[in-house]
XYZ file of C-alpha atoms in Angstrom:
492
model
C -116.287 -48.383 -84.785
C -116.399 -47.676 -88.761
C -113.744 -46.391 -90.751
C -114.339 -43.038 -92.423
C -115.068 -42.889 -96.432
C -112.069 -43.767 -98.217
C -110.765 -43.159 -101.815
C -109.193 -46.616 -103.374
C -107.760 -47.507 -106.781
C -108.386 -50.963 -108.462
C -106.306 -52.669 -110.391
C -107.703 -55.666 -112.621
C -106.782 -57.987 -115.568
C -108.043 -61.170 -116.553
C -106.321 -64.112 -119.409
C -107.221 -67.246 -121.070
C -104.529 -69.262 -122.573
C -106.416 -69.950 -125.510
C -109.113 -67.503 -125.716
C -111.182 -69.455 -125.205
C -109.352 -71.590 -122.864
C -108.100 -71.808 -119.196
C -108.596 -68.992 -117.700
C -107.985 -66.633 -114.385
C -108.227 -63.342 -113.219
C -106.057 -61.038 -110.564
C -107.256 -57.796 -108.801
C -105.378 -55.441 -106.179
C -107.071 -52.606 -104.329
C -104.324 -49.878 -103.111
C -105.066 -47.056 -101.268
C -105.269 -43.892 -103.047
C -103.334 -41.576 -101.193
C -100.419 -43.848 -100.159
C -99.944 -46.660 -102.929
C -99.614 -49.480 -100.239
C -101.596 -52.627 -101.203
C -104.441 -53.510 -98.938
C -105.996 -56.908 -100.738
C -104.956 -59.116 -103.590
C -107.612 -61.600 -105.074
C -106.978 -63.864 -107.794
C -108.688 -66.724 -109.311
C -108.662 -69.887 -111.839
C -112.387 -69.854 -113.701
C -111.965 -72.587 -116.022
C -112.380 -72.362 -119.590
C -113.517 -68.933 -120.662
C -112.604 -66.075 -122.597
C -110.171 -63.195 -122.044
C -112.649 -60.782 -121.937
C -115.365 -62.708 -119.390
C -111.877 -62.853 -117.200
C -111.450 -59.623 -117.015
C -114.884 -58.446 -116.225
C -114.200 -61.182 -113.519
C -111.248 -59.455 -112.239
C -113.357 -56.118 -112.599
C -116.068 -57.421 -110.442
C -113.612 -59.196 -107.538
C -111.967 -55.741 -107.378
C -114.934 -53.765 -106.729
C -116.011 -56.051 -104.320
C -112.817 -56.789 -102.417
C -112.856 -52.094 -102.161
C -116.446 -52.058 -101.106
C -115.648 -54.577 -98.104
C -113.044 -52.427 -97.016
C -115.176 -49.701 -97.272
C -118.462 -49.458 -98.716
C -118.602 -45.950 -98.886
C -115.302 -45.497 -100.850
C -114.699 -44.085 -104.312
C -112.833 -45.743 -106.346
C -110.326 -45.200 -109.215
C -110.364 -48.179 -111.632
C -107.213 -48.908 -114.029
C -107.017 -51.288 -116.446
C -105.199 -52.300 -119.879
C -108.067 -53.479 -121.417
C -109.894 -50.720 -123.722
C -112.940 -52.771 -124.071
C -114.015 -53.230 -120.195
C -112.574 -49.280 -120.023
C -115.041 -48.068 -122.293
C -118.209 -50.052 -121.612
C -117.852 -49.611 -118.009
C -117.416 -45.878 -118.753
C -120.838 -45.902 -121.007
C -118.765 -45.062 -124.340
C -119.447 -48.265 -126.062
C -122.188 -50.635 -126.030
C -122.483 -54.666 -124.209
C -123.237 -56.923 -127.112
C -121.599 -60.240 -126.300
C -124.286 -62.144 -123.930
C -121.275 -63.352 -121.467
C -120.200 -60.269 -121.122
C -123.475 -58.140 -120.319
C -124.586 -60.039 -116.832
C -121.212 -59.335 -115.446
C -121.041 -55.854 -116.476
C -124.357 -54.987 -114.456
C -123.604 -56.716 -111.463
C -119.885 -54.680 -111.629
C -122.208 -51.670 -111.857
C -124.157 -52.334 -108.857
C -121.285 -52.915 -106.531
C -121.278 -49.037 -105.856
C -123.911 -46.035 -106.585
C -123.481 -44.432 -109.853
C -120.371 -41.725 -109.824
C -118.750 -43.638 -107.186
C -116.280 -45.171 -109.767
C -114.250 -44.054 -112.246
C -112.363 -45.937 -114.914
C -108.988 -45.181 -116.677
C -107.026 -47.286 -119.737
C -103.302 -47.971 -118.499
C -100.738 -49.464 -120.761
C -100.192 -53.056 -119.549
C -96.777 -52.210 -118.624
C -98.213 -50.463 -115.641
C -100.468 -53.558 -114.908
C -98.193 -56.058 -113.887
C -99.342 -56.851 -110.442
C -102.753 -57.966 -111.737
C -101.144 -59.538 -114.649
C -99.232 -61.447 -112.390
C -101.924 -62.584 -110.185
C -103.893 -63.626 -113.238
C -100.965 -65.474 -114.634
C -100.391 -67.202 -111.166
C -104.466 -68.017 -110.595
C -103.980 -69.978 -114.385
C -100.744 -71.473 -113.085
C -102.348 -73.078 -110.073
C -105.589 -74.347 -112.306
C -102.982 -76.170 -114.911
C -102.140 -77.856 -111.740
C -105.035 -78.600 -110.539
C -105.351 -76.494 -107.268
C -106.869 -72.274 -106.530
C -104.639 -69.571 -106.355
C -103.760 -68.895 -102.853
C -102.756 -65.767 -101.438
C -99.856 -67.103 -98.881
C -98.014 -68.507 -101.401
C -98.548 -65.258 -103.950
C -95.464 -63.104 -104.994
C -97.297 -60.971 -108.064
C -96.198 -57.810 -105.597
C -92.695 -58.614 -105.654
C -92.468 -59.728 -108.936
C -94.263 -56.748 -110.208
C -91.671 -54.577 -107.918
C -88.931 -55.985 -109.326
C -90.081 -56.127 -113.184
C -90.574 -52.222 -112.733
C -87.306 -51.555 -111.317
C -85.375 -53.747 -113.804
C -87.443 -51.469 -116.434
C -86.605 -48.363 -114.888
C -83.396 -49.051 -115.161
C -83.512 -50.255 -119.066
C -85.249 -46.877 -119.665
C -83.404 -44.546 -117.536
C -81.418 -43.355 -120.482
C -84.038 -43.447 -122.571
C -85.752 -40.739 -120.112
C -82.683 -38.643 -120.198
C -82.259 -38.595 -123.359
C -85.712 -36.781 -123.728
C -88.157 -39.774 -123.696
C -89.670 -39.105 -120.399
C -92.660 -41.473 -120.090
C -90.976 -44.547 -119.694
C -94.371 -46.654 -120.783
C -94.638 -49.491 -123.614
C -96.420 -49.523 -125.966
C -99.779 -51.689 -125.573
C -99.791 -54.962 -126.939
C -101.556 -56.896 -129.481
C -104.359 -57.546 -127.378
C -105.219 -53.778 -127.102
C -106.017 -53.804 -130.642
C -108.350 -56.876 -130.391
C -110.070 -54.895 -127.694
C -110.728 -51.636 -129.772
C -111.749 -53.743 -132.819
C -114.431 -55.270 -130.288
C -116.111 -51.756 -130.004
C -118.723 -52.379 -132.515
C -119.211 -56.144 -131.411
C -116.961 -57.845 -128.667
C -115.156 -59.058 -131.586
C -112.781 -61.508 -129.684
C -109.468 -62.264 -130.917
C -107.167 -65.903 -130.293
C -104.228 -63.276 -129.775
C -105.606 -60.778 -127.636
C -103.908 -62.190 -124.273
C -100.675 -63.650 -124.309
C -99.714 -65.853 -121.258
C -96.913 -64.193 -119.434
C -93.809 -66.249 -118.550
C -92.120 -64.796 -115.873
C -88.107 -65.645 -114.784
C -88.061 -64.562 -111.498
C -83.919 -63.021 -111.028
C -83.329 -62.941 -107.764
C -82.456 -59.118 -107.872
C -85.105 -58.331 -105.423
C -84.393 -54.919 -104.491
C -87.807 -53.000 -105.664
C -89.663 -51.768 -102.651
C -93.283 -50.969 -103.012
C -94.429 -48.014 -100.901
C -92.637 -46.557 -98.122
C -90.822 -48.658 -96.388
C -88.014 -46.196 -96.264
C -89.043 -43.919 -94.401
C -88.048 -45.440 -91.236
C -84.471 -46.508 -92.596
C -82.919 -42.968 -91.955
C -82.270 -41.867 -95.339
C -82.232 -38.153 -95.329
C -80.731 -37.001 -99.190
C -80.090 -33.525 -96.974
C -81.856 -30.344 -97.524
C -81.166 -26.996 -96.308
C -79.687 -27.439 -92.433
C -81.458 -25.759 -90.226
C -84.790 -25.919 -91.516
C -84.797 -29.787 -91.618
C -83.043 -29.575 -87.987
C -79.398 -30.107 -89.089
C -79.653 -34.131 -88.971
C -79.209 -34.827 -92.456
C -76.681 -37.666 -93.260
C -74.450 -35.860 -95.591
C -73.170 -38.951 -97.515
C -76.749 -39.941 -98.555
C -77.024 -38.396 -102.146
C -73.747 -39.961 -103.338
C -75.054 -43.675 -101.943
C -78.290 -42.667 -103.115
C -77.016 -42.317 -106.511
C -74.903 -45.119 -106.614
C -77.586 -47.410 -105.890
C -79.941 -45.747 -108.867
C -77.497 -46.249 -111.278
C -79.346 -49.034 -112.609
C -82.517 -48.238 -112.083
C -82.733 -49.797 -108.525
C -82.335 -53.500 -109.089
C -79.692 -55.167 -107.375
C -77.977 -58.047 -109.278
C -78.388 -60.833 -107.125
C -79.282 -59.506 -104.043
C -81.488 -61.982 -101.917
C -85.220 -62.143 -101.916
C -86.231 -62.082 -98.645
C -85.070 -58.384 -97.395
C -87.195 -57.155 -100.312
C -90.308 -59.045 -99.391
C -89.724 -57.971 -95.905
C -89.909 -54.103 -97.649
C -93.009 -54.925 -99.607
C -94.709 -56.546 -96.270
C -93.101 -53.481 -94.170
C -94.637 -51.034 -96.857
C -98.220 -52.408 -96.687
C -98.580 -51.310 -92.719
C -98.197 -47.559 -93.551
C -101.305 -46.360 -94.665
C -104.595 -47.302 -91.970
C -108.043 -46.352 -92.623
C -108.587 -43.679 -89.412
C -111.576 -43.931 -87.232
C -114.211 -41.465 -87.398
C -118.151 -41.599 -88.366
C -119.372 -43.296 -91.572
C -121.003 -40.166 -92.978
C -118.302 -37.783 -93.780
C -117.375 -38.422 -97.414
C -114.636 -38.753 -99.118
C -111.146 -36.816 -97.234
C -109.274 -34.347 -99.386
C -105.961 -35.928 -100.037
C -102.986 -34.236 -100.118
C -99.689 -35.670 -101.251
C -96.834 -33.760 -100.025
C -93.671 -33.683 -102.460
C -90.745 -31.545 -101.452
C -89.145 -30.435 -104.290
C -85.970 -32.096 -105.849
C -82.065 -31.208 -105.385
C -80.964 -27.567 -105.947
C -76.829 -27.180 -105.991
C -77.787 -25.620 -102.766
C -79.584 -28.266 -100.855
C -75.815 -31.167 -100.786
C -74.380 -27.747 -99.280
C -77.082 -27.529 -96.423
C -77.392 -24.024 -97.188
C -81.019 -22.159 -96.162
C -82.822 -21.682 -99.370
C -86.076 -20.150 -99.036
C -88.279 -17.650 -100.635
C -85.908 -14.799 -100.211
C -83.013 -15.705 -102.091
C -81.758 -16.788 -105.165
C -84.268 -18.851 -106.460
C -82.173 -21.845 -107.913
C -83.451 -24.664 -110.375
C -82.970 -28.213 -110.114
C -79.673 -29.685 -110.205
C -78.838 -32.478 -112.767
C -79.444 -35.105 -109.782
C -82.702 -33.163 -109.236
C -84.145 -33.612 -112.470
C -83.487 -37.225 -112.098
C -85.302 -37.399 -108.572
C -88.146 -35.533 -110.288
C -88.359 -37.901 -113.336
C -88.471 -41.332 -110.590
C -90.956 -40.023 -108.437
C -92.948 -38.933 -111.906
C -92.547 -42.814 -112.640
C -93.830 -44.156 -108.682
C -96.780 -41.369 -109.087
C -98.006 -42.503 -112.547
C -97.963 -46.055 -111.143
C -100.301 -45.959 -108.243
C -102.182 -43.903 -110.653
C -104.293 -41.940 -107.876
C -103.088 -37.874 -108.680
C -105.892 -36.214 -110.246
C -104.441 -32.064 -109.285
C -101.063 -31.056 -109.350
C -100.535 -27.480 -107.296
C -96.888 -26.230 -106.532
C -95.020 -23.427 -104.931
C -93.985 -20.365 -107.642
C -90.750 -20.847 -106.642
C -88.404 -22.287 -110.028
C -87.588 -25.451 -108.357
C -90.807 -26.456 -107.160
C -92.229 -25.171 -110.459
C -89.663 -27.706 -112.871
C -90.274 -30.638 -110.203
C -94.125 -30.107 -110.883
C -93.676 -29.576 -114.322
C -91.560 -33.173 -114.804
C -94.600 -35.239 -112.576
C -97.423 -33.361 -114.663
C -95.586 -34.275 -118.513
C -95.469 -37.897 -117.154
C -99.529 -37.797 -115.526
C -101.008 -35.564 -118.208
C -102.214 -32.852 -115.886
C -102.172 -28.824 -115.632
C -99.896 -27.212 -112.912
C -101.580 -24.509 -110.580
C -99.388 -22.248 -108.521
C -100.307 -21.330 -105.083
C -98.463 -18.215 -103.957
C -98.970 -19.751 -100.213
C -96.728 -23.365 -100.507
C -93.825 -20.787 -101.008
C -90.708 -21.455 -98.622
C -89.697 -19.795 -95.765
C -88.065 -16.038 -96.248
C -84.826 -16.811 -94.331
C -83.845 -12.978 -94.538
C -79.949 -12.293 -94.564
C -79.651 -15.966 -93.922
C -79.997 -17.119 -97.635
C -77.550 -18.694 -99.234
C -75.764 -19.569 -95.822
C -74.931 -22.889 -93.890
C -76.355 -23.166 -90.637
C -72.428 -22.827 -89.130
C -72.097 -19.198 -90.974
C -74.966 -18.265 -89.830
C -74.030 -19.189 -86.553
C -70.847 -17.077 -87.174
C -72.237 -14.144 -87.952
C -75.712 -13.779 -86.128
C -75.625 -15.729 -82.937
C -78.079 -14.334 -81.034
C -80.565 -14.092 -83.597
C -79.591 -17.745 -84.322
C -80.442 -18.771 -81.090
C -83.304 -16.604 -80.597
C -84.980 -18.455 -83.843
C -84.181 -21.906 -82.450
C -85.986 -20.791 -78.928
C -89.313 -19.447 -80.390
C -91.121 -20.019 -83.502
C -92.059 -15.686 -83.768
C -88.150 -15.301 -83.754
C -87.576 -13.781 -87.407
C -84.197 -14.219 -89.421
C -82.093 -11.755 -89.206
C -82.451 -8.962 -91.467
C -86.806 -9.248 -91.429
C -87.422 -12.015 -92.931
C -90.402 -14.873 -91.822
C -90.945 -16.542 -88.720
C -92.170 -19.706 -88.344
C -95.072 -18.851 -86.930
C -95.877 -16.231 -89.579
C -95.279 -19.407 -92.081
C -97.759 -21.545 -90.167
C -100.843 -19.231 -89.758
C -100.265 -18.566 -93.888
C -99.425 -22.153 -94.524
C -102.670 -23.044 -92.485
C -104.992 -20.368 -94.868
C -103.523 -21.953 -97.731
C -104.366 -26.051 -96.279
C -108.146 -24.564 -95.383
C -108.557 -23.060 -98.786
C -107.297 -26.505 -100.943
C -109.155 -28.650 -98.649
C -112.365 -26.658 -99.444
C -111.595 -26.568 -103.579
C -110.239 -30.357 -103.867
C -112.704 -32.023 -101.113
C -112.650 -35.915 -101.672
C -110.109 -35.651 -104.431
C -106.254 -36.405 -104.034
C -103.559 -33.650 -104.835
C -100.443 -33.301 -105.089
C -98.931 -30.338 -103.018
C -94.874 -29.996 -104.672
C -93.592 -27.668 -101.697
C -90.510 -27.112 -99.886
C -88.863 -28.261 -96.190
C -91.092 -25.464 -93.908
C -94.575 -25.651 -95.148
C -94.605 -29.271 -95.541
C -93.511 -30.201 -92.091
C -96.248 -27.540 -90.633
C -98.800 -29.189 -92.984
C -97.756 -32.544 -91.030
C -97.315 -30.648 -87.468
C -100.772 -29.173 -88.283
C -102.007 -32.161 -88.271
C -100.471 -33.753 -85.578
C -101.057 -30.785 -83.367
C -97.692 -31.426 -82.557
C -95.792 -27.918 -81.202
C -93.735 -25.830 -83.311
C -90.028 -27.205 -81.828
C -91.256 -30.662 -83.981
C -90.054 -29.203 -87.389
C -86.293 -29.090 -85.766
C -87.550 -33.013 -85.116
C -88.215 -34.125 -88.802
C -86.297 -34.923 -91.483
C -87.527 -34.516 -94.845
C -85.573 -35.988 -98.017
C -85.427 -33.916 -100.968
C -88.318 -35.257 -103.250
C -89.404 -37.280 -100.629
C -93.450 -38.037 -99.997
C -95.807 -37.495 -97.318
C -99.413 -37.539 -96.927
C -102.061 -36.395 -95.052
C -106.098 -36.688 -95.109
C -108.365 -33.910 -94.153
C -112.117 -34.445 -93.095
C -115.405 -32.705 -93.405
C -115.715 -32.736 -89.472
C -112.146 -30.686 -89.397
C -109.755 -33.624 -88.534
C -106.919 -35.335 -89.933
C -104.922 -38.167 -90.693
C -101.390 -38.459 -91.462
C -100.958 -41.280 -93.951
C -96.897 -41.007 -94.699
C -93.960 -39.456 -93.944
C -90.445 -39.165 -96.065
C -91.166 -42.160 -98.348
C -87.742 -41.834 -100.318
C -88.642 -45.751 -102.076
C -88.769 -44.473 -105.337
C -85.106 -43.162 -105.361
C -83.503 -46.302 -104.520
């Protein structure tokens, strides 16, 4: 059986200690909608220069994507202007090492198929690293081999360390968190008008691996139970009431743990690469429309457990939701695979949005229908007033999903045949694109029990963190495929 049309984002670099000089080149293709890492290639090439090594890395990327899928799109991301900008048509090939390689990169998928996209090389460190370990294993006379590889973890744990050195940097107002690019970015814009190539355009990496450790990549949380609480009854009442205080203790520092042991964080990164899986379906479908679900950040409501939906009184992020905003903003701009942004018109969804789209560069569109439930007379209350003062509507609600609040406000069902219009009208404006839906609690878990086809008593069965992700894939045949659920990583 053949996996449907998938979207996939490569990541490539390429070095030469020397320029030219040894050389080797590392490449990672990640799925688009969930982040997770599905192949790693790296390779020692000899003596060459930077810029062959990166069209090298280029080319193993595209081809490692198109054997997962030939059919895919694919997003490429690199730090190096030159390849960025030739590949994308905006500069000319001159150098004659340079042009062959180019083609045959062309060639590995139909024109429009693949896009390209300069990232600082701050956000390119698990290529870097695979590069770096491909020119490692050549100094010593053996090929790069992938069982012996940590570029993943070591990435991980270089970003987390850096979160944490720029965490007040962010608060302070600097919100994007990125370095600047490095002397070799200049040799590669210089190149425009010739492939000019420059002795310092790569500098060899020398990595000191810590021990911290404690980066996860992807979503290996979701199964560990966190649950930074949300309003009670909606997320079914299970929400582990001491989780935003550990939460925050832990992200003090920008989620490294000094000296905390290796191995339970390469057990997260291997645990995190088994949540996203390709579907089944036939070959000729196209591309899915991705949506990434983001519930919204912190309110002071949501540590109370009180219901906060569309009927009430509207409250804005709380200091600690700002900061949940501003890391999943961070985890988002690294997989590097949001190309729309569409939230709820309600203020907290709106400034959670508006955080993520400063940090990727895009618009925000509001869609009336990702609005939260109307909880009616409920608002503002904890699940045990309500149950104080409106018990048999309570327990009317809890037995049928066309129960209303008391005091008129929305049933469930009412939520999921407009939360359903609203899913049927995206999927047909953002086909084979990936978007990210900021919502609340209630329409996110009926996008997921949509899905599913799972019956309405399964949104009393979910718990959903407060900016946590989830993901789900919709095809042109009218299926579905639920690629996440509550990945919380990016708060640790």
């Amino acid at each position: 059986m053949t996996g449907s049309a998938r979207e996939f984002v490569v990541e490539a670099d390429g070095g030469s200690r020397g320029n030219p000089g040894p050389a080797g080149y590392g490449a990672v293709v990640r799925d688009a909608a969930t982040g997770q890492t599905l192949v790693e290639a790296a390779e020692y090439l000899g003596v060459v220069t930077n810029n062959v090594a990166e069209y090298r890395g280029l080319l193993a990327g595209l081809r490692a994507a198109a054997e997962l899928d030939p059919d895919a799109t694919v997003h490429v991301r690199m730090d190096s202007k030159l390849v960025v900008e030739q590949m994308s048509g905006r500069w000319k090939i001159k150098h004659p090492d340079m042009k062959p390689l180019a083609a045959e990169a062309a060639r590995v998928f139909p024109p429009g198929r693949v896009t390209y996209e300069w990232i600082p090389r701050a956000d390119n460190k698990h290529a870097d690293r695979l590069a770096n370990e491909a020119m490692d294993a050549g100094a010593r006379g053996e090929q790069w081999s992938p069982s012996t590889s940590t570029a993943e973890l070591d990435a991980a744990t270089d970003r987390a360390a850096s979160a944490g050195r720029t965490a007040g940097s962010r608060r302070s107002g600097d919100a994007s968190g990125v370095a600047p690019a490095g002397a070799g970015e200049a040799a590669d814009v210089a190149a425009a008008g010739g492939d000019a190539l420059s002795a310092g355009e790569r500098l060899p990496r020398t990595t000191t691996r810590t021990g911290a450790g404690s980066a996860v990549s992807g979503g290996a949380a979701a199964a560990a139970g966190a649950s930074g609480g949300g309003e009670a009854a909606v997320s079914g009442g299970g929400a582990i009431a001491g989780e935003r205080v550990g939460r925050a203790a832990r992200t003090g520092a920008g989620g490294a743990v000094p000296g905390a042991a290796e191995a339970p964080a390469a057990a997260d990164v291997r645990a995190a690469k088994v949540v996203a899986s390709p579907g089944w379906g036939p070959p000729d479908m196209g591309s899915p429309a991705t949506f990434v679900l983001l519930r919204h950040g912190e309110t002071p409501l949501t540590p109370q457990k009180r219901f906060s939906g569309s009927g009430g009184s509207d409250p804005s992020l709380s200091p600690v939701g700002r900061e949940q905003a501003e890391r999943v903003a961070e985890s988002l701009a690294r997989r590097g695979t949001i190309e729309v942004i569409v939230a709820s018109p309600l203020a907290r969804t709106r400034e959670t949005a508006g955080i993520v789209a400063a940090r990727l560069n895009l618009a925000v569109t509001v869609e009336e229908g990702l609005r939260e439930t109307d909880f009616g007379a409920w608002e503002g209350l904890t699940f045990g007033e309500v149950r104080d003062r409106h018990p048999a509507d309570l327990d009317a609600w809890l037995a049928s999903p066309d129960a209303e609040p008391t005091g008129g406000g929305e049933s469930f069902a009412a939520t999921a045949t407009r939360v359903a219009a609203t899913r049927d009208k995206l999927v047909a404006a953002y086909a084979g694109r990936t978007v990210l839906l900021v919502s609340h609690v209630t329409p996110i878990k009926t996008f997921l029990r949509l899905a599913l086809g799972a019956p309405p008593e399964s949104l009393f069965r979910m718990e959903l963190s407060a900016a946590s992700l989830s993901a789900v894939a919709y095809y042109a045949d009218g299926g579905a495929s639920v690629r996440l659920f509550n990945e919380t990583s990016h708060l640790r």
